[in-house]
XYZ file of C-alpha atoms in Angstrom:
643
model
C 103.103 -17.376 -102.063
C 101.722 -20.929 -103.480
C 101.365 -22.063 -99.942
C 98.372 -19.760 -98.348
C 96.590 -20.059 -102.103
C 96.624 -23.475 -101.738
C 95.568 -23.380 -98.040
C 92.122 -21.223 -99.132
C 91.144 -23.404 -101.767
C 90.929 -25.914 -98.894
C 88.515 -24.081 -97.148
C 86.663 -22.993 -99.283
C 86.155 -26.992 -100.820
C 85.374 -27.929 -96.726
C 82.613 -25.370 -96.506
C 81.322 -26.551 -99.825
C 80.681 -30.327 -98.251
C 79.319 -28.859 -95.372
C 76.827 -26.942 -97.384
C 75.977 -30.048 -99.522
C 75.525 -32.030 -96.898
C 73.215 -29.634 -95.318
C 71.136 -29.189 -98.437
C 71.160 -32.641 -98.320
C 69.515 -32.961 -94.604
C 66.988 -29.962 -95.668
C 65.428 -32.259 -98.738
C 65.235 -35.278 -96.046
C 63.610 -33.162 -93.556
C 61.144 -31.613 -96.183
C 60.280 -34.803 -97.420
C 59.407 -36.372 -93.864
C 57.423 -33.269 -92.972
C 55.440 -33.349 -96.522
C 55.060 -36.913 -95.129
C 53.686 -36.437 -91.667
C 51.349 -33.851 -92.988
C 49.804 -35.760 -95.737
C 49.757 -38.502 -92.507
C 47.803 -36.015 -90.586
C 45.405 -35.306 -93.059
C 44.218 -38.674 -93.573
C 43.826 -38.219 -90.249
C 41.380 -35.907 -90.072
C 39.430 -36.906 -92.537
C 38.856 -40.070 -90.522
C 38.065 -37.998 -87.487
C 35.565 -36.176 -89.011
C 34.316 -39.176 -90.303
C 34.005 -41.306 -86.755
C 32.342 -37.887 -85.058
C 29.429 -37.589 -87.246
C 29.159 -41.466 -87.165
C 29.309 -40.631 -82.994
C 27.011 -38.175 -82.604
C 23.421 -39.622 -82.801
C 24.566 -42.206 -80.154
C 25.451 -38.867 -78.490
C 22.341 -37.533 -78.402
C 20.511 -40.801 -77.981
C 23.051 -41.496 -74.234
C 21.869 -37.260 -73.367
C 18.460 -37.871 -73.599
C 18.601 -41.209 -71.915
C 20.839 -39.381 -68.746
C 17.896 -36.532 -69.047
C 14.974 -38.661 -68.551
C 17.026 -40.566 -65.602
C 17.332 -37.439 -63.703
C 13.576 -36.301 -64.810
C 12.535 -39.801 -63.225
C 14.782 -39.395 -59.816
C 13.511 -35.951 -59.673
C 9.822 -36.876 -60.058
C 10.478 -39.987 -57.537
C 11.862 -37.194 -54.998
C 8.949 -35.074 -55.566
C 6.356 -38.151 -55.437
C 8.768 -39.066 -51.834
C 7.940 -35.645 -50.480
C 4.257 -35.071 -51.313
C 3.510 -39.101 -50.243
C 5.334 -38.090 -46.774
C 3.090 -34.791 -46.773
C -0.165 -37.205 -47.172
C 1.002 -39.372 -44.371
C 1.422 -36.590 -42.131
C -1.713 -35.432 -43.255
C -3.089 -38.991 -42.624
C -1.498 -38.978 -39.040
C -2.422 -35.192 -38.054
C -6.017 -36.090 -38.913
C -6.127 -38.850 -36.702
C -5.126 -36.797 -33.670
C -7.426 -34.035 -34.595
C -10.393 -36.808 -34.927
C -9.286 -37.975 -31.535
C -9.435 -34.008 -30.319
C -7.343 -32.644 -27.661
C -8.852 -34.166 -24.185
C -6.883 -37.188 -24.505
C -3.285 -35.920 -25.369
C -3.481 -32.049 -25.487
C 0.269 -31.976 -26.589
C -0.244 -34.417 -29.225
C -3.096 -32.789 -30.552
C -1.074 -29.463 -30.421
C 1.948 -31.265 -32.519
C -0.682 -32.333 -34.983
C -2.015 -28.873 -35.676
C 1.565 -27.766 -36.129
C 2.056 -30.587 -38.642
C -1.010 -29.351 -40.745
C 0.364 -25.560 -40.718
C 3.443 -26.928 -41.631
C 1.888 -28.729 -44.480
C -0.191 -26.071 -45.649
C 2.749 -23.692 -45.978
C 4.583 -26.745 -48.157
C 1.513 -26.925 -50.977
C 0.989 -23.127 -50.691
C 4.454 -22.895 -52.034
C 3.945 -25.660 -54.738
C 0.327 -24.484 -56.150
C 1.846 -26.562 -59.159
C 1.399 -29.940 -57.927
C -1.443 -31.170 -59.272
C -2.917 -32.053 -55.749
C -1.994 -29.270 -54.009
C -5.655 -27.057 -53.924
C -7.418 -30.173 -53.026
C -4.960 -31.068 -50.421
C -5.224 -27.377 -49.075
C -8.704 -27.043 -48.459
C -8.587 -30.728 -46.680
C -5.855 -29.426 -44.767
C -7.576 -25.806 -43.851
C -10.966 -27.824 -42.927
C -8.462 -29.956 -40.347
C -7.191 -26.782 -39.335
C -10.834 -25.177 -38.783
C -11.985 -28.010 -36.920
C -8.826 -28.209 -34.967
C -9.383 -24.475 -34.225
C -12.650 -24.452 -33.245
C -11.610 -27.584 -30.818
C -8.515 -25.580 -29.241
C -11.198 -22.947 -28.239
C -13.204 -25.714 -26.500
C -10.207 -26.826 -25.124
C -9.159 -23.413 -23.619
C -12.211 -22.732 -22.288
C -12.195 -26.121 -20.787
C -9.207 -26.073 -19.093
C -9.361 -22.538 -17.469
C -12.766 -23.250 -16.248
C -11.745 -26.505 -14.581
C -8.709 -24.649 -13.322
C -9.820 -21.620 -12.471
C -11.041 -21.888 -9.205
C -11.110 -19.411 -6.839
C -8.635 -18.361 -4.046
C -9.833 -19.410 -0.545
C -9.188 -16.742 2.010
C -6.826 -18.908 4.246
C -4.985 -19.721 1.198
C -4.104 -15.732 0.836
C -3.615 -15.473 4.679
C -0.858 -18.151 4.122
C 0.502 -15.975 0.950
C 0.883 -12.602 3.848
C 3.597 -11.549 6.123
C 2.969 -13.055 9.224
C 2.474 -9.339 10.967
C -0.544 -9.133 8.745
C -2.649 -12.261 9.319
C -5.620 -12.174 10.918
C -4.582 -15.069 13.038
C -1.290 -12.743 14.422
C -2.104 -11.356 17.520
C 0.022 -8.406 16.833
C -3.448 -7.283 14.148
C -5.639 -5.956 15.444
C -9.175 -6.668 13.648
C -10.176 -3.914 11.094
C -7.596 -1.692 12.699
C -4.224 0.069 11.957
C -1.056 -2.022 11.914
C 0.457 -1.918 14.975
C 3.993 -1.233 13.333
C 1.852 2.101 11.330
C 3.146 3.934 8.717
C 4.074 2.263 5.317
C 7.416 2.433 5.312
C 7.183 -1.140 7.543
C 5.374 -2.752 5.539
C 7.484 -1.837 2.066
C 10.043 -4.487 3.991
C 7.287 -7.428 4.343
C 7.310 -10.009 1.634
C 4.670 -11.141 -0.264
C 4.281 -14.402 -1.796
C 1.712 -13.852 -4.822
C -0.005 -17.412 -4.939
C -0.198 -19.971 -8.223
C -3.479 -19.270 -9.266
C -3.303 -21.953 -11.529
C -1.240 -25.092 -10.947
C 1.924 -24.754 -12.590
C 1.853 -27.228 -14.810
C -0.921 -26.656 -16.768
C 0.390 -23.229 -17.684
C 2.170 -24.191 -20.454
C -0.159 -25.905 -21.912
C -2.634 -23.143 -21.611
C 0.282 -20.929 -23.211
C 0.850 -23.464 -25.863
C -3.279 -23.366 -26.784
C -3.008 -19.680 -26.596
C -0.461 -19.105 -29.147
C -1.873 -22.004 -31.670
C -5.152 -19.326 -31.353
C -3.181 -16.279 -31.516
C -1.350 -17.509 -34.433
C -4.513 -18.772 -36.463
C -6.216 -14.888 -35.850
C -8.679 -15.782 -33.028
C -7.004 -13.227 -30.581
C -10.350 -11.916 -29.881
C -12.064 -15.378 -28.834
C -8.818 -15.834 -27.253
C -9.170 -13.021 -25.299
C -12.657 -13.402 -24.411
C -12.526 -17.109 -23.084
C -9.400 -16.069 -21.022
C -10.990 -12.790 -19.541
C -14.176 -14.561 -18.808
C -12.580 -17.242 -16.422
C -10.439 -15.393 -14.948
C -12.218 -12.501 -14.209
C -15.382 -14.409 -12.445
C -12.486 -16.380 -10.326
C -10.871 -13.151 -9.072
C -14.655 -11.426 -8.572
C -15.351 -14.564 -6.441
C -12.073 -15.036 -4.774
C -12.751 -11.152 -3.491
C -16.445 -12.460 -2.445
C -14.825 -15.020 -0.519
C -12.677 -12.771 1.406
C -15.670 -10.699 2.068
C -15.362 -7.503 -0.576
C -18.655 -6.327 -1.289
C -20.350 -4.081 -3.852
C -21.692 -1.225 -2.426
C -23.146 1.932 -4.031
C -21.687 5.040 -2.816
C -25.243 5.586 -1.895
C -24.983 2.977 0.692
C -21.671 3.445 2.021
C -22.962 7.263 2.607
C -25.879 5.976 4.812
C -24.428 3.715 6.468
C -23.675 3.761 10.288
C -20.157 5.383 11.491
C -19.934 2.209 13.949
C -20.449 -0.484 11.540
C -18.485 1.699 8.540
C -15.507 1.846 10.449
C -14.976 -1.630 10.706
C -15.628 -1.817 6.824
C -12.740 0.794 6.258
C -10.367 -1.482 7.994
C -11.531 -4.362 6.433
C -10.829 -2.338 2.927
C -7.489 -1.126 3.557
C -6.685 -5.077 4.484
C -8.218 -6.162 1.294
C -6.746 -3.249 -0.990
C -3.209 -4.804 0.725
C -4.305 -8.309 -0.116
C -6.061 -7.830 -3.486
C -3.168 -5.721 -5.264
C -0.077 -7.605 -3.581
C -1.241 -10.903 -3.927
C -4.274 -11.599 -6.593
C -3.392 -8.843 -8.729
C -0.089 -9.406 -8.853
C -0.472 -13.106 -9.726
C -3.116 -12.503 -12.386
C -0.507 -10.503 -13.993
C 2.146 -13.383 -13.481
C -0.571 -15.804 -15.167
C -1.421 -13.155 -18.078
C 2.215 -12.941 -18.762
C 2.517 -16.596 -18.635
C -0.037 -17.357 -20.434
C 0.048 -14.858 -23.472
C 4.245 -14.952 -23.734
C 3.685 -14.796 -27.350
C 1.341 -11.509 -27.408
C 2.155 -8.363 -25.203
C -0.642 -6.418 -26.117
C -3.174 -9.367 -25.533
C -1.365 -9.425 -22.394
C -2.601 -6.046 -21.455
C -5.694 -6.238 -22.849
C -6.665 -9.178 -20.941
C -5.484 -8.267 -17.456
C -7.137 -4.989 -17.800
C -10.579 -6.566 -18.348
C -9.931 -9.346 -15.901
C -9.254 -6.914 -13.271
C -11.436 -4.242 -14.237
C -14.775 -4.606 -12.531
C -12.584 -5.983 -9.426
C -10.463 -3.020 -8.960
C -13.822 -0.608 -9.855
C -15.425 -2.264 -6.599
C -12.606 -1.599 -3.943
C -12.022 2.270 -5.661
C -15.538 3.065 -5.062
C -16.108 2.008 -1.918
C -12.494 4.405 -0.988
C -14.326 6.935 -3.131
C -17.760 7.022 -1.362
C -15.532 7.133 1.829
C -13.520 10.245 0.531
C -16.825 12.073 -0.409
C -18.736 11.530 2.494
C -19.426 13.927 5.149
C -17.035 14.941 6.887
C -16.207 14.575 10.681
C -13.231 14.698 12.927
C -13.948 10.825 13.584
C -12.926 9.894 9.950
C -9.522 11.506 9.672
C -7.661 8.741 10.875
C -9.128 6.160 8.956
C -8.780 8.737 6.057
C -5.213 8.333 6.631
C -5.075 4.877 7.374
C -7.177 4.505 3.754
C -4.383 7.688 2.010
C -1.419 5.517 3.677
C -2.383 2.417 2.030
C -2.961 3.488 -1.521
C 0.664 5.643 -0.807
C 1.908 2.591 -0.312
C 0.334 0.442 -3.387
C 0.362 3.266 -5.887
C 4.319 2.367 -7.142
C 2.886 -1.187 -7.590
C -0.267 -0.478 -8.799
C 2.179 1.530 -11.526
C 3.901 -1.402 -12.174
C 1.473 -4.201 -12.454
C -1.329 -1.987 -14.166
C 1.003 -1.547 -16.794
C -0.064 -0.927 -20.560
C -2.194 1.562 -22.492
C -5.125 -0.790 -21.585
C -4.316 -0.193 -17.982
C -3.718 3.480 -18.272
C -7.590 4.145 -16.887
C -7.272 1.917 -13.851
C -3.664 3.881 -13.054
C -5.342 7.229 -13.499
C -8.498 5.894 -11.077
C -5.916 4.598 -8.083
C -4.019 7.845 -8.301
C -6.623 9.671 -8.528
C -8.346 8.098 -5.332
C -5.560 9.038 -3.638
C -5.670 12.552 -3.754
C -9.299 12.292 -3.054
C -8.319 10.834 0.218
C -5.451 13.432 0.637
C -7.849 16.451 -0.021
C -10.786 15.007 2.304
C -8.253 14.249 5.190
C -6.556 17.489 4.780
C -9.938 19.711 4.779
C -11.333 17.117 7.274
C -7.736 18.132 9.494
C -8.846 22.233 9.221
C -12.582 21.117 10.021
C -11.149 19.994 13.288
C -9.093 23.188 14.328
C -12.308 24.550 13.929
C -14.484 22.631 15.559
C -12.015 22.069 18.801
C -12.415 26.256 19.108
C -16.387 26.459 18.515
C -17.137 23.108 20.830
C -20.741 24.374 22.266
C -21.289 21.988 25.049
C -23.000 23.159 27.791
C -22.674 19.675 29.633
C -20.130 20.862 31.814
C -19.078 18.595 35.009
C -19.816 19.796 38.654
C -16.840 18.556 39.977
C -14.235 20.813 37.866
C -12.725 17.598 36.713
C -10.895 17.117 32.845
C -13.836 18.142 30.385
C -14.610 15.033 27.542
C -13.313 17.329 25.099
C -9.970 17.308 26.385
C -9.403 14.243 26.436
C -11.011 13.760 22.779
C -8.145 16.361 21.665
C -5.482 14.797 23.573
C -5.835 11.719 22.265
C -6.785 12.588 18.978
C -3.108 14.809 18.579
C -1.723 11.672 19.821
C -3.023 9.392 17.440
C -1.872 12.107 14.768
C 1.556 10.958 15.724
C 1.566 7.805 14.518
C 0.312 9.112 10.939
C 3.890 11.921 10.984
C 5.142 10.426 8.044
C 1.635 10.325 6.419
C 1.025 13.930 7.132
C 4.255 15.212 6.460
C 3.421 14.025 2.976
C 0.225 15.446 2.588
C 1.564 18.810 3.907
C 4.093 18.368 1.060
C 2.095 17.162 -1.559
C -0.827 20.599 -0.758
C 1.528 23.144 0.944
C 5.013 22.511 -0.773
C 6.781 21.777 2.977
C 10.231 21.230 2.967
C 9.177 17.747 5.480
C 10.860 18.883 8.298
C 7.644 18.445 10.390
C 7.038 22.129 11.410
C 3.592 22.215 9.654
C 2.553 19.853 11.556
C 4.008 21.048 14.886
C 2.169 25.114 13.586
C -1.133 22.856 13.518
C -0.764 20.841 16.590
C -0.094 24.629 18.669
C -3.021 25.308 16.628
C -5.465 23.213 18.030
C -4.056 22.982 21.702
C -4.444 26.977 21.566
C -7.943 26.280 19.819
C -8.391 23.925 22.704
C -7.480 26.317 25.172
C -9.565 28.941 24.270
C -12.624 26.590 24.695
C -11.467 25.600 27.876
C -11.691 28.962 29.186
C -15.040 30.043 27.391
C -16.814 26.759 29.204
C -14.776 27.585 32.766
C -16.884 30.386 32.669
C -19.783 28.474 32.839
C -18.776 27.640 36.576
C -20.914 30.173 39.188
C -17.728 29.394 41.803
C -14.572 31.352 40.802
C -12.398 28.578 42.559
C -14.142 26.119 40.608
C -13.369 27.710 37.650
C -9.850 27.916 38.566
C -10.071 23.947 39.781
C -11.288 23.084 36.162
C -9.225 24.959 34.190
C -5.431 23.728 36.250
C -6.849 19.859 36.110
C -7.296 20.472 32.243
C -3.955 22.231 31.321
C -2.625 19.720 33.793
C -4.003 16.830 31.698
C -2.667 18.541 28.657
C 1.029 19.256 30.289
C 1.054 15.889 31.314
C -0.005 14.251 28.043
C 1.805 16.574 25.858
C 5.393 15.387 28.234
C 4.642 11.739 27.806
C 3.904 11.748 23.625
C 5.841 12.712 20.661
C 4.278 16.073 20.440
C 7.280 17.106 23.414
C 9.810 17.447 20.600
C 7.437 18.920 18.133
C 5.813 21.468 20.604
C 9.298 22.404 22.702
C 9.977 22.813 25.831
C 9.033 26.630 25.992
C 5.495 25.211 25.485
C 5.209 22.626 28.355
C 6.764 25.029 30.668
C 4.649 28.019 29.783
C 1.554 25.876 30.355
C 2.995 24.525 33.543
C 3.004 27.863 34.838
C -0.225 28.317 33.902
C -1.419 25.368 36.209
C 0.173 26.877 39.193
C -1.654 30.122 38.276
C -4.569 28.479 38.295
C -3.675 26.251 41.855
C -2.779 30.016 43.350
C -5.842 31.767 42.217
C -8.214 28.559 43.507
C -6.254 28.411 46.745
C -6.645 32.565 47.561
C -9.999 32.693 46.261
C -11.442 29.782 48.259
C -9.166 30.340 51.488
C -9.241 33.854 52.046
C -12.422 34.110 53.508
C -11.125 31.000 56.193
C -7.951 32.569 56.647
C -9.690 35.860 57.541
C -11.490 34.104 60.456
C -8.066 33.240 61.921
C -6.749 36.819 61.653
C -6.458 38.693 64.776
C -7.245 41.788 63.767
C -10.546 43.695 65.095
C -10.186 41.232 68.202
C -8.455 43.291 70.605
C -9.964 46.042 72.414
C -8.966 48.706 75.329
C -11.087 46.969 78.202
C -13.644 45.506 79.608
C -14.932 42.425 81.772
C -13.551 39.707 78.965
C -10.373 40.790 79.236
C -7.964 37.642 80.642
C -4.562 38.824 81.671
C -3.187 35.121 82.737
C -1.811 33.625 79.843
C 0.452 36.003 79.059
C -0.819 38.650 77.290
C -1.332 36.839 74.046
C -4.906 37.279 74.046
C -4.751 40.831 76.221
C -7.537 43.093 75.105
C -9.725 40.137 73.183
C -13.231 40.195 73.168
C -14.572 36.004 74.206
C -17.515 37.060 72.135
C -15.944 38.313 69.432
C -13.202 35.018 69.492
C -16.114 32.718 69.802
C -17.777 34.537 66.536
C -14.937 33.822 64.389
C -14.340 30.410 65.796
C -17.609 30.153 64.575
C -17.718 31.529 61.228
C -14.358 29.757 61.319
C -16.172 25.965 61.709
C -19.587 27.400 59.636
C -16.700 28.556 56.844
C -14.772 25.521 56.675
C -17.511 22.648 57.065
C -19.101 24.769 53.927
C -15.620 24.694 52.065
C -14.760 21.034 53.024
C -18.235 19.486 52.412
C -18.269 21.246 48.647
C -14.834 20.686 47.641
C -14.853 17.112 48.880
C -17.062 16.677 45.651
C -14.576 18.556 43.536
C -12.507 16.314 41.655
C -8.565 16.664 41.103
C -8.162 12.924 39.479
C -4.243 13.092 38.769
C -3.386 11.552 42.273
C -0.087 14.179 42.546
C -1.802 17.376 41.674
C -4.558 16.589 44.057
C -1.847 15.760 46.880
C 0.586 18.870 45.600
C -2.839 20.729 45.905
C -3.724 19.217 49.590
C -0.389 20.621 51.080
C -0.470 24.004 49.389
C -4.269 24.590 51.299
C -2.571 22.872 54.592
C 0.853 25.252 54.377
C -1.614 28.105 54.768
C -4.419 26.902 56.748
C -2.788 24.740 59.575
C 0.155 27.261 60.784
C -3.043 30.157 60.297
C -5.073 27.672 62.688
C -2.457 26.546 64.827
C -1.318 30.288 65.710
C -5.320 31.336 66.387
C -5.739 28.336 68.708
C -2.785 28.467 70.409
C -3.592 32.644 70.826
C -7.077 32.702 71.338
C -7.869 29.243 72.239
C -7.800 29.960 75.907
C -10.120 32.635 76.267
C -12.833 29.381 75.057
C -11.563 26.671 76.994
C -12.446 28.652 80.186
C -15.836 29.656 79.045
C -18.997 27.507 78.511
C -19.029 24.287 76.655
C -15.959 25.078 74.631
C -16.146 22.212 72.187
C -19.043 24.435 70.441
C -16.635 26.813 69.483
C -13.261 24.676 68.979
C -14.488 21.875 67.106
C -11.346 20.679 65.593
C -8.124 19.742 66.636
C -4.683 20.810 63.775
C -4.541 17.335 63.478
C -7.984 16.905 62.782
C -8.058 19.597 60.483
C -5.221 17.673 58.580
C -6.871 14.547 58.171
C -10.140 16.214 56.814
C -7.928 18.244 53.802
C -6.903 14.815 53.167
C -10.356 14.398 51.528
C -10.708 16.547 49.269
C -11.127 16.684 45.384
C -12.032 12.970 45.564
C -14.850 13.283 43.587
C -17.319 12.536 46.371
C -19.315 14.677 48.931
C -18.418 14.454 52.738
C -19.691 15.515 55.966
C -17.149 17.583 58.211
């Protein structure tokens, strides 16, 4: 039991050390840390000490750094205003010099000055800056009021006007006056507008190209200081009195509508054409390149754009519309409606461009006024179209011709439904535009029956005039003839139908039938045997077979007689009828021969014996069949002849 007793005291004396020891190491460490801290607060105190010794020189090195940055600032500032004085210095000196020397440096000095009178706008504090501004504003006034010179100066010198040979060169070569396929003052050849949609059209440079931008460049520095309207102005002035005399040049006049009115048909016609060639000219070509050069020109301002081009062209485009106008409210006459169309066709054709380069609210008058012509021409031509129906059916002349040939009127209606065919297009448009036609071309094919029935009608009224029935009948088969004929060899075949041309053909050989029985019959009767047999008597000649048994000589040498008294008549009067289309008069020749030369042949060869033994027999048989033949072979020429 001693043992383990032992063996605990042992312990417990081991854990004793141990603790004494530690006890020992806690004093130690207590004593180092009372140490260190009564180190550290010497420590302190000496900091404490050394920062309020520090901290003047502290605030001595601040304000030292502070006034070095105040001075590099202010030396920054002084940099940048002594640089805005030498620009100053340099943008005065072009501005003294002005801008005839070096327009673009004059232009980069004004920009300079704006530039430098936005810098001390935005620094009023600088102590300079209002004097600075108003020397810079006074630059900028004088520079202004030298930029207007400047403008004006340069568009005068370079607007000149446009010498006509210089806009022939600008034209499709169809339309030159030099092409020999133009006829002077007259319709295109090619007619119709759709043609000449496919030319091309060179507008010219009415200013050399490389002044434009510095006319732009001038422009904008104006714009951009507020002179828009002096702007405006200078432009419009130049420009519009070179366009006014570029259009005098070509030959444009300013007439009153009073004039135009009163002026002779021969020598207005040739105006009209002249017109519709300078409507084509002035809108494709000057027009058109005004509005190039306004756009050029004013880049930086649409609406000045506008506004300019309007009054540039204004007065210009008044002139040609009136003259169209004066033409659309004259008097009407079947004479104009062609050159109505021709003046309707061209304005159709201009209108989409007029649309275009009119363009603008400023414009929106001088849009209104071309359209508006238009219509005017449309209405006039249309009414002017009836006027003629009309006029075809109550033709009064009295001046008939003696010779039953093709009356003037025909002709005039003829030719005047041909010409109509060149303007289908035209018309089909104005019948669409006024009578809502589907374009198919049967208005126009109800008014062409219209006026060849109108025709027609008149025809037969004046054939009445002739005292001869077989005149009559002459005149009216030469003029149906000449409308068959004309009718087959134009357009109006497939608008009037074949139904038409053969109904009227028929009516020709009506006409040949009735002539040939109403002049013949009388003839032919001579050569009928009837009433020249008789039962008996001394005359009697029973020899030559019995084909003149029981004839009377007396009574076969009275209608020999009235036979050559008959004929001569017939032949001498008819040889001044006319027939001038050489195949009627030759169909017409054979249908009198087929009756009168078998008719002749059978009473000569019948009767003709009873005379050849009597008493001078060439009294009675005067001609020979053959002879007979040769003399039908002159008539209808037109010409009187002795049998």
């Amino acid at each position: 039991m001693a043992a383990p007793a032992f063996g605990r005291a042992g312990q417990m004396e081991s854990l004793a050390q141990r603790a004494a020891l530690l006890r020992e190491s806690l004093d130690k460490s207590k004593q180092v840390t009372d140490a260190v801290v009564s180190i550290l607060g010497s420590f302190d105190s000496r900091l404490s000490a050394l920062d309020s010794a520090m901290r003047p020189i502290q605030v001595r090195t601040h304000a030292v750094r502070t006034a070095h940055e105040n001075i590099d600032r202010t030396l920054r500032s002084a940099d940048v205003i002594l640089t805005q004085f030498d620009r100053t210095r340099e943008a005065e000196r072009e501005i003294q010099k002005g801008p005839h020397e070096n327009l673009q440096g004059f232009l980069d000095a004004v920009d300079r000055l704006r530039s430098i009178e936005r810098f001390f706008s935005s620094n009023r504090s600088y102590r300079s800056s209002d004097g600075v501004l108003n020397h810079v504003n006074a630059l900028l006034s004088k520079a202004l009021v030298k930029m207007e010179d400047e403008f004006q100066k340069q568009l005068s010198e370079r607007s000149k006007p446009m010498e006509p040979d210089r806009l022939f060169d600008c034209l499709p070569s169809t339309l030159r006056p030099s092409s020999e396929s133009q006829p002077e003052g007259g319709r295109h050849p090619s007619g119709g507008s759709e043609n000449q949609e496919a030319a091309v059209y060179s507008p010219p440079a009415l200013i050399e190209p490389k002044f434009v931008p510095l006319l732009a460049k001038l422009a904008q520095q104006l714009v951009q200081a507020g002179c828009q309207q002096q702007c405006s102005e200078i432009y419009s002035e130049a420009r519009s009195s070179a366009l006014e005399s570029s259009l005098k040049n070509l030959g444009v006049e300013k007439l009153s509508k009073d004039e135009v009115q009163r002026m002779p048909w021969e020598i207005l016609e040739s105006k009209i054409g002249n017109w519709i060639h300078f409507m084509r000219i002035a809108v494709k070509l000057l027009f058109a390149g005004e509005r190039q050069l306004c756009d050029q020109v004013f880049e930086c301002s649409q609406s000045l754009r506008d506004k300019c081009f309007a009054a540039i062209t204004k007065n210009s485009l008044s002139t040609l519309l009136s003259f169209g106008e004066a033409i659309a409210m004259s008097k009407r006459s079947p004479e104009k409606l062609f050159v109505l169309l021709d003046m309707y066709e061209i304005m159709s054709e201009l209108q989409t461009e007029i649309d275009t380069i009119f363009v603008g609210e400023s414009c929106s008058q001088m849009r209104d006024s071309s359209l508006s012509l238009a219509k005017c021409l449309a209405q006039t031509a249309q009414k002017t179209f009836s006027d003629f129906e009309e006029a075809v059916e109550k033709d009064a002349t009295k001046n008939i011709h003696t010779d039953g040939t093709v009356h003037p009127l025909t002709s005039y209606v003829i030719n005047y439904v041909k010409f109509l065919f060149d303007y289908q297009s035209t018309l089909k448009q104005l019948f669409q535009e006024f009578k809502k036609e589907d374009g198919t071309g049967s208005e126009l094919a109800n008014v062409t029956m219209s006026i060849m029935q109108a025709l027609q009608n008149n025809l037969d009224a004046k054939a009445k005039q002739y005292k001869d029935p077989a005149l009559m009948h002459i005149f009216l088969m030469n003029n149906i003839h000449y409308i068959v004929k004309s009718v087959r060899r134009s357009e109006a075949k497939d608008l009037l139908g074949d139904d038409w041309i053969q109904r009227h053909r028929r009516i020709v050989q009506q006409n040949a039938n009735q002539y040939r029985r109403i002049a013949w019959s009388k003839v032919l009767q001579c050569l009928s045997g009837q009433g020249l047999t008789s039962s008996g008597g001394s005359g009697q000649v029973g020899s030559d077979g019995g084909n003149s048994s029981g004839a009377s000589r007396a009574a076969v040498k009275e209608r020999f007689r009235s036979f050559n008294i008959l004929f001569e008549e017939i032949y001498q009067k008819q040889c001044g009828w006319s027939v001038p289309d050489t195949e009627l008069r030759e169909s017409l020749r054979l249908a009198v021969a087929e009756i009168l030369l078998p008719a002749y042949r059978s009473f000569l060869k019948r009767f003709g014996p009873l005379i050849e033994n009597s008493k001078a027999p060439g009294k009675y048989v005067r001609h020979t069949p053959e002879q007979l033949e040769l003399l039908l072979g002159n008539l209808f020429e037109g010409k009187q002849e002795r049998a």
